[in-house]
PDB file of C-alpha atoms in Angstrom:
ATOM      1  CA  LEU A 285       0.000   0.000   0.000  1.00  0.00           C
ATOM      2  CA  LEU A 286       2.731   2.483   0.939  1.00  0.00           C
ATOM      3  CA  GLN A 287       4.571   1.791  -2.301  1.00  0.00           C
ATOM      4  CA  LEU A 288       1.425   2.684  -4.228  1.00  0.00           C
ATOM      5  CA  ILE A 289       0.676   5.928  -2.406  1.00  0.00           C
ATOM      6  CA  ARG A 290       4.207   7.263  -1.874  1.00  0.00           C
ATOM      7  CA  PRO A 291       4.226   9.109  -5.239  1.00  0.00           C
ATOM      8  CA  SER A 292       1.252  11.215  -4.062  1.00  0.00           C
ATOM      9  CA  ASN A 293       3.708  13.643  -2.480  1.00  0.00           C
ATOM     10  CA  LYS A 294       5.292  14.289  -5.881  1.00  0.00           C
ATOM     11  CA  SER A 295       3.107  16.483  -8.043  1.00  0.00           C
ATOM     12  CA  SER A 296       4.604  15.097 -11.252  1.00  0.00           C
ATOM     13  CA  ILE A 297       3.574  11.522 -10.483  1.00  0.00           C
ATOM     14  CA  SER A 298      -0.055  10.431 -10.344  1.00  0.00           C
ATOM     15  CA  VAL A 299      -1.397   7.680  -8.127  1.00  0.00           C
ATOM     16  CA  ASN A 300      -3.781   5.059  -9.473  1.00  0.00           C
ATOM     17  CA  GLU A 301      -6.790   5.383  -7.160  1.00  0.00           C
ATOM     18  CA  ALA A 302      -8.289   2.052  -8.185  1.00  0.00           C
ATOM     19  CA  GLU A 303      -5.046   0.241  -7.366  1.00  0.00           C
ATOM     20  CA  VAL A 304      -4.855   1.878  -3.941  1.00  0.00           C
ATOM     21  CA  LEU A 305      -8.468   1.034  -3.124  1.00  0.00           C
ATOM     22  CA  ASN A 306      -7.869  -2.547  -4.208  1.00  0.00           C
ATOM     23  CA  ALA A 307      -4.805  -2.744  -1.944  1.00  0.00           C
ATOM     24  CA  ILE A 308      -6.923  -1.419   0.925  1.00  0.00           C
ATOM     25  CA  GLU A 309      -9.554  -4.090   0.323  1.00  0.00           C
ATOM     26  CA  ASN A 310      -6.827  -6.726   0.462  1.00  0.00           C
ATOM     27  CA  LEU A 311      -5.569  -5.349   3.796  1.00  0.00           C
ATOM     28  CA  ILE A 312      -8.915  -5.203   5.596  1.00  0.00           C
ATOM     29  CA  PRO A 313      -9.080  -8.954   6.444  1.00  0.00           C
ATOM     30  CA  PHE A 314      -5.759  -8.533   8.269  1.00  0.00           C
ATOM     31  CA  ASP A 315      -6.906  -5.579  10.405  1.00  0.00           C
ATOM     32  CA  PRO A 316      -4.796  -5.719  13.614  1.00  0.00           C
ATOM     33  CA  SER A 317      -7.717  -4.280  15.603  1.00  0.00           C
ATOM     34  CA  VAL A 318      -9.958  -7.177  14.477  1.00  0.00           C
ATOM     35  CA  HIS A 319     -12.638  -4.684  13.393  1.00  0.00           C
ATOM     36  CA  LYS A 320     -12.778  -3.070  16.832  1.00  0.00           C
ATOM     37  CA  GLY A 321     -10.772   0.040  15.970  1.00  0.00           C
ATOM     38  CA  ALA A 322     -13.361   2.521  17.245  1.00  0.00           C
ATOM     39  CA  ILE A 323     -13.098   1.283  20.838  1.00  0.00           C
ATOM     40  CA  MET A 324      -9.296   1.104  20.992  1.00  0.00           C
ATOM     41  CA  LYS A 325      -8.812   4.522  22.580  1.00  0.00           C
ATOM     42  CA  GLU A 326      -5.092   4.175  23.296  1.00  0.00           C
ATOM     43  CA  ASP A 327      -4.330   3.194  19.707  1.00  0.00           C
ATOM     44  CA  LEU A 328      -6.525   5.953  18.246  1.00  0.00           C
ATOM     45  CA  ASP A 329      -5.051   8.614  20.526  1.00  0.00           C
ATOM     46  CA  GLY A 330      -2.682  11.090  18.926  1.00  0.00           C
ATOM     47  CA  GLU A 331      -1.926  13.202  15.868  1.00  0.00           C
ATOM     48  CA  TRP A 332      -2.469  11.512  12.511  1.00  0.00           C
ATOM     49  CA  GLU A 333      -1.148  12.761   9.174  1.00  0.00           C
ATOM     50  CA  LEU A 334      -3.288  12.187   6.092  1.00  0.00           C
ATOM     51  CA  ILE A 335      -1.048  10.478   3.535  1.00  0.00           C
ATOM     52  CA  TRP A 336      -3.675   9.459   0.957  1.00  0.00           C
ATOM     53  CA  SER A 337      -7.374   9.916   0.379  1.00  0.00           C
ATOM     54  CA  ALA A 338     -10.200   9.472  -2.079  1.00  0.00           C
ATOM     55  CA  LYS A 339     -12.909  12.166  -2.111  1.00  0.00           C
ATOM     56  CA  ALA A 340     -11.278  14.096   0.772  1.00  0.00           C
ATOM     57  CA  GLU A 341     -11.409  17.253  -1.348  1.00  0.00           C
ATOM     58  CA  ALA A 342     -15.163  17.263  -0.657  1.00  0.00           C
ATOM     59  CA  PHE A 343     -14.246  18.541   2.827  1.00  0.00           C
ATOM     60  CA  SER A 344     -12.291  21.515   1.547  1.00  0.00           C
ATOM     61  CA  PRO A 345     -11.471  22.976  -1.868  1.00  0.00           C
ATOM     62  CA  LEU A 346      -7.983  23.677  -0.475  1.00  0.00           C
ATOM     63  CA  LEU A 347      -7.214  19.974  -0.824  1.00  0.00           C
ATOM     64  CA  LYS A 348      -7.660  20.311  -4.582  1.00  0.00           C
ATOM     65  CA  LEU A 349      -4.708  22.675  -4.846  1.00  0.00           C
ATOM     66  CA  PRO A 350      -1.402  21.447  -6.287  1.00  0.00           C
ATOM     67  CA  LYS A 351       1.799  21.438  -4.233  1.00  0.00           C
ATOM     68  CA  PRO A 352       3.283  23.701  -2.915  1.00  0.00           C
ATOM     69  CA  PHE A 353      -0.045  25.504  -2.351  1.00  0.00           C
ATOM     70  CA  LYS A 354      -1.950  22.470  -1.037  1.00  0.00           C
ATOM     71  CA  PRO A 355      -2.008  22.391   2.783  1.00  0.00           C
ATOM     72  CA  ASP A 356      -1.180  19.315   4.828  1.00  0.00           C
ATOM     73  CA  SER A 357      -4.083  17.572   6.552  1.00  0.00           C
ATOM     74  CA  PHE A 358      -4.091  16.092  10.060  1.00  0.00           C
ATOM     75  CA  GLN A 359      -6.562  14.407  12.375  1.00  0.00           C
ATOM     76  CA  TYR A 360      -6.516  14.517  16.182  1.00  0.00           C
ATOM     77  CA  LEU A 361      -8.112  11.950  18.460  1.00  0.00           C
ATOM     78  CA  GLY A 362      -8.170  11.245  22.189  1.00  0.00           C
ATOM     79  CA  ASN A 363      -5.835  13.303  24.366  1.00  0.00           C
ATOM     80  CA  ALA A 364      -4.401  15.111  21.340  1.00  0.00           C
ATOM     81  CA  ALA A 365      -7.863  16.407  20.450  1.00  0.00           C
ATOM     82  CA  ALA A 366      -8.791  17.109  24.079  1.00  0.00           C
ATOM     83  CA  ALA A 367      -5.792  19.390  24.515  1.00  0.00           C
ATOM     84  CA  GLU A 368      -6.801  21.480  21.494  1.00  0.00           C
ATOM     85  CA  VAL A 369     -10.592  21.358  21.168  1.00  0.00           C
ATOM     86  CA  GLY A 370     -11.997  19.703  24.313  1.00  0.00           C
ATOM     87  CA  LEU A 371     -12.887  16.279  25.701  1.00  0.00           C
ATOM     88  CA  ASP A 372     -14.715  13.676  23.618  1.00  0.00           C
ATOM     89  CA  ARG A 373     -14.039  15.509  20.384  1.00  0.00           C
ATOM     90  CA  VAL A 374     -12.214  14.838  17.137  1.00  0.00           C
ATOM     91  CA  ALA A 375     -10.484  17.513  15.072  1.00  0.00           C
ATOM     92  CA  GLN A 376      -9.314  17.911  11.505  1.00  0.00           C
ATOM     93  CA  GLY A 377      -6.496  20.348  10.849  1.00  0.00           C
ATOM     94  CA  LEU A 378      -5.244  22.014   7.668  1.00  0.00           C
ATOM     95  CA  THR A 379      -1.914  23.852   7.767  1.00  0.00           C
ATOM     96  CA  GLY A 380       1.050  24.719   5.583  1.00  0.00           C
ATOM     97  CA  GLY A 381       0.844  25.453   1.872  1.00  0.00           C
ATOM     98  CA  ILE A 382      -1.083  28.672   1.288  1.00  0.00           C
ATOM     99  CA  LEU A 383      -2.052  28.688   4.990  1.00  0.00           C
ATOM    100  CA  GLY A 384       1.537  29.088   6.169  1.00  0.00           C
ATOM    101  CA  GLN A 385       1.894  28.754   9.941  1.00  0.00           C
ATOM    102  CA  SER A 386      -1.854  29.179  10.511  1.00  0.00           C
ATOM    103  CA  GLN A 387      -4.027  26.126  11.011  1.00  0.00           C
ATOM    104  CA  LEU A 388      -7.716  25.680  10.264  1.00  0.00           C
ATOM    105  CA  TRP A 389      -9.451  23.536  12.895  1.00  0.00           C
ATOM    106  CA  LEU A 390     -12.737  21.713  12.273  1.00  0.00           C
ATOM    107  CA  SER A 391     -13.913  19.813  15.332  1.00  0.00           C
ATOM    108  CA  SER A 392     -16.940  17.862  16.481  1.00  0.00           C
ATOM    109  CA  GLY A 393     -18.066  15.494  19.169  1.00  0.00           C
ATOM    110  CA  VAL A 394     -17.197  11.826  18.681  1.00  0.00           C
ATOM    111  CA  ARG A 395     -18.130   8.491  20.203  1.00  0.00           C
ATOM    112  CA  ALA A 396     -17.823   4.820  19.396  1.00  0.00           C
ATOM    113  CA  SER A 397     -21.026   3.274  18.087  1.00  0.00           C
ATOM    114  CA  SER A 398     -22.874   1.050  20.571  1.00  0.00           C
ATOM    115  CA  GLU A 399     -23.767  -1.296  17.705  1.00  0.00           C
ATOM    116  CA  ASP A 400     -20.503  -1.535  15.731  1.00  0.00           C
ATOM    117  CA  GLU A 401     -17.082  -1.542  17.411  1.00  0.00           C
ATOM    118  CA  SER A 402     -15.415  -0.388  14.190  1.00  0.00           C
ATOM    119  CA  MET A 403     -17.569   2.735  13.853  1.00  0.00           C
ATOM    120  CA  LEU A 404     -17.002   6.265  15.149  1.00  0.00           C
ATOM    121  CA  GLU A 405     -20.058   8.514  15.191  1.00  0.00           C
ATOM    122  CA  ILE A 406     -19.633  12.265  14.615  1.00  0.00           C
ATOM    123  CA  LEU A 407     -21.730  14.512  16.858  1.00  0.00           C
ATOM    124  CA  PRO A 408     -22.500  18.202  17.374  1.00  0.00           C
ATOM    125  CA  PRO A 409     -21.540  20.821  18.283  1.00  0.00           C
ATOM    126  CA  PHE A 410     -19.402  21.545  15.234  1.00  0.00           C
ATOM    127  CA  ARG A 411     -16.771  24.276  15.418  1.00  0.00           C
ATOM    128  CA  PHE A 412     -14.634  25.827  12.698  1.00  0.00           C
ATOM    129  CA  GLU A 413     -11.707  27.823  14.048  1.00  0.00           C
ATOM    130  CA  VAL A 414      -8.421  29.319  12.929  1.00  0.00           C
ATOM    131  CA  GLY A 415      -5.323  29.286  15.091  1.00  0.00           C
ATOM    132  CA  GLY A 416      -1.794  27.958  15.257  1.00  0.00           C
ATOM    133  CA  ARG A 417      -0.403  24.527  14.601  1.00  0.00           C
ATOM    134  CA  TYR A 418      -0.869  21.594  16.964  1.00  0.00           C
ATOM    135  CA  GLN A 419       0.721  22.244  20.385  1.00  0.00           C
ATOM    136  CA  SER A 420       1.701  25.794  19.402  1.00  0.00           C
ATOM    137  CA  GLY A 421      -0.333  27.270  22.254  1.00  0.00           C
ATOM    138  CA  LYS A 422      -1.725  29.955  19.942  1.00  0.00           C
ATOM    139  CA  ALA A 423      -5.306  30.942  20.729  1.00  0.00           C
ATOM    140  CA  LYS A 424      -7.992  29.906  18.256  1.00  0.00           C
ATOM    141  CA  LYS A 425     -10.557  32.285  16.796  1.00  0.00           C
ATOM    142  CA  LEU A 426     -14.053  30.826  16.390  1.00  0.00           C
ATOM    143  CA  LEU A 427     -15.425  31.343  12.884  1.00  0.00           C
ATOM    144  CA  VAL A 428     -18.490  29.077  12.871  1.00  0.00           C
ATOM    145  CA  GLU A 429     -20.335  27.028  15.488  1.00  0.00           C
ATOM    146  CA  ALA A 430     -23.336  24.825  14.741  1.00  0.00           C
ATOM    147  CA  GLY A 431     -25.466  22.824  17.155  1.00  0.00           C
ATOM    148  CA  SER A 432     -26.715  20.198  14.698  1.00  0.00           C
ATOM    149  CA  ASP A 433     -25.709  18.363  11.538  1.00  0.00           C
ATOM    150  CA  ALA A 434     -28.422  20.158   9.572  1.00  0.00           C
ATOM    151  CA  GLU A 435     -27.314  23.582  10.780  1.00  0.00           C
ATOM    152  CA  PHE A 436     -23.672  22.937   9.950  1.00  0.00           C
ATOM    153  CA  ARG A 437     -24.498  21.560   6.507  1.00  0.00           C
ATOM    154  CA  LYS A 438     -26.696  24.585   5.814  1.00  0.00           C
ATOM    155  CA  VAL A 439     -23.759  26.870   6.638  1.00  0.00           C
ATOM    156  CA  ASN A 440     -21.754  24.860   4.106  1.00  0.00           C
ATOM    157  CA  SER A 441     -24.445  25.348   1.443  1.00  0.00           C
ATOM    158  CA  ARG A 442     -25.439  21.690   1.363  1.00  0.00           C
ATOM    159  CA  THR A 443     -28.727  20.678  -0.281  1.00  0.00           C
ATOM    160  CA  ALA A 444     -31.930  20.032   1.647  1.00  0.00           C
ATOM    161  CA  GLU A 445     -31.283  16.310   1.115  1.00  0.00           C
ATOM    162  CA  ALA A 446     -27.848  16.598   2.698  1.00  0.00           C
ATOM    163  CA  GLN A 447     -29.201  18.635   5.614  1.00  0.00           C
ATOM    164  CA  ALA A 448     -31.735  15.878   6.330  1.00  0.00           C
ATOM    165  CA  ALA A 449     -29.171  13.060   6.123  1.00  0.00           C
ATOM    166  CA  PRO A 450     -28.140  11.188   9.288  1.00  0.00           C
ATOM    167  CA  LYS A 451     -25.008  11.921  11.307  1.00  0.00           C
ATOM    168  CA  ASN A 452     -21.649  11.132   9.734  1.00  0.00           C
ATOM    169  CA  SER A 453     -20.157   7.767  10.677  1.00  0.00           C
ATOM    170  CA  TYR A 454     -16.559   6.650  10.099  1.00  0.00           C
ATOM    171  CA  ARG A 455     -15.720   2.973   9.899  1.00  0.00           C
ATOM    172  CA  GLN A 456     -12.198   2.142  11.026  1.00  0.00           C
ATOM    173  CA  LEU A 457     -11.250  -0.414   8.390  1.00  0.00           C
ATOM    174  CA  TYR A 458      -7.681  -1.057   9.489  1.00  0.00           C
ATOM    175  CA  LEU A 459      -5.789   0.074  12.590  1.00  0.00           C
ATOM    176  CA  GLU A 460      -2.201  -0.787  13.382  1.00  0.00           C
ATOM    177  CA  ARG A 461      -1.341  -0.868  17.070  1.00  0.00           C
ATOM    178  CA  GLN A 462       2.384  -0.143  17.092  1.00  0.00           C
ATOM    179  CA  GLY A 463       2.375   3.504  18.151  1.00  0.00           C
ATOM    180  CA  LYS A 464       4.276   6.042  16.067  1.00  0.00           C
ATOM    181  CA  GLY A 465       4.234   5.173  12.375  1.00  0.00           C
ATOM    182  CA  SER A 466       1.076   3.044  12.596  1.00  0.00           C
ATOM    183  CA  LEU A 467      -1.359   3.192   9.695  1.00  0.00           C
ATOM    184  CA  ARG A 468      -5.095   3.730  10.031  1.00  0.00           C
ATOM    185  CA  ILE A 469      -7.575   3.371   7.180  1.00  0.00           C
ATOM    186  CA  SER A 470     -11.127   4.689   7.535  1.00  0.00           C
ATOM    187  CA  THR A 471     -14.131   5.445   5.369  1.00  0.00           C
ATOM    188  CA  ILE A 472     -17.341   7.442   5.741  1.00  0.00           C
ATOM    189  CA  THR A 473     -20.291   5.074   5.556  1.00  0.00           C
ATOM    190  CA  ASP A 474     -23.228   7.322   6.509  1.00  0.00           C
ATOM    191  CA  GLY A 475     -24.118  10.991   6.628  1.00  0.00           C
ATOM    192  CA  ASP A 476     -23.652  13.902   4.257  1.00  0.00           C
ATOM    193  CA  PRO A 477     -23.987  12.364   0.753  1.00  0.00           C
ATOM    194  CA  VAL A 478     -21.215  14.634  -0.547  1.00  0.00           C
ATOM    195  CA  ILE A 479     -18.633  12.837   1.596  1.00  0.00           C
ATOM    196  CA  VAL A 480     -20.076   9.322   1.991  1.00  0.00           C
ATOM    197  CA  GLY A 481     -17.599   6.914   0.438  1.00  0.00           C
ATOM    198  CA  ALA A 482     -14.570   9.091   1.174  1.00  0.00           C
ATOM    199  CA  THR A 483     -11.605   6.945   2.219  1.00  0.00           C
ATOM    200  CA  PHE A 484      -8.562   8.015   4.213  1.00  0.00           C
ATOM    201  CA  VAL A 485      -5.136   6.601   4.991  1.00  0.00           C
ATOM    202  CA  HIS A 486      -3.522   8.230   8.034  1.00  0.00           C
ATOM    203  CA  ARG A 487      -0.101   7.682   9.614  1.00  0.00           C
ATOM    204  CA  LYS A 488       0.435   8.262  13.336  1.00  0.00           C
ATOM    205  CA  LEU A 489       3.028  10.882  14.219  1.00  0.00           C
TER     206      LEU A 489
END
C-alpha cells in the first residue's frame, strides 16, 4: 500500500486510485484491531497525518490545490484532540501550503457506536476555528459554530437532502497498534452524501 501511495507527495507523479483502493480491500481482512478500531482509545489517541485519500477534497477545496499551495491535513483523536478542542471531540487540521503557519481547525463530538465496534459517530456541536499549529499554544478564533448536523451543513451550502441526512459515521477499516508510524484506514459510511464513500489513509506521528 505504501509503495502505491508514496508518489502522491510528488506532483509530477499520479497515483492510481483504483489500485490503492484494491490494496486497501486486500488489507482489511488482516486488520490488527480485528474490526474493533473505534473502541481502541489508546491506539486511536494522537496526531495523525493524512497520507492518501479518495474524495477528501469534498471537505475543503484547499485539498484540490497542487503542491506547494496544497495544505497538509491532520486528524486529532483522544488526548491530542482534548488538549486542542476539548474532551470527547475529534479535530481535523489544515496547515502549511497557502495557509503558512496558521491552522484551520474543524472539530466535532465523537463516540464509538454502541452497535458496531469499528464505527465512530460524529456529533455536534461543530466548530470551525483558525489558530496555530498543533501544540503551538496559539489561541484559536471561532469562525463558525453549529449545534446540529443540519445547521452545519446549511452553513456549508449543502442541499436540503444533505441537511436531512443522518449523522456522519466513520468505519475504522484497518488500525495498526504499534504507536508512532502506525497506519489507520477509515471510510465514511453514513451521513452527508457529498462525503459518503470518502476513504482516508492516516499515519500516526
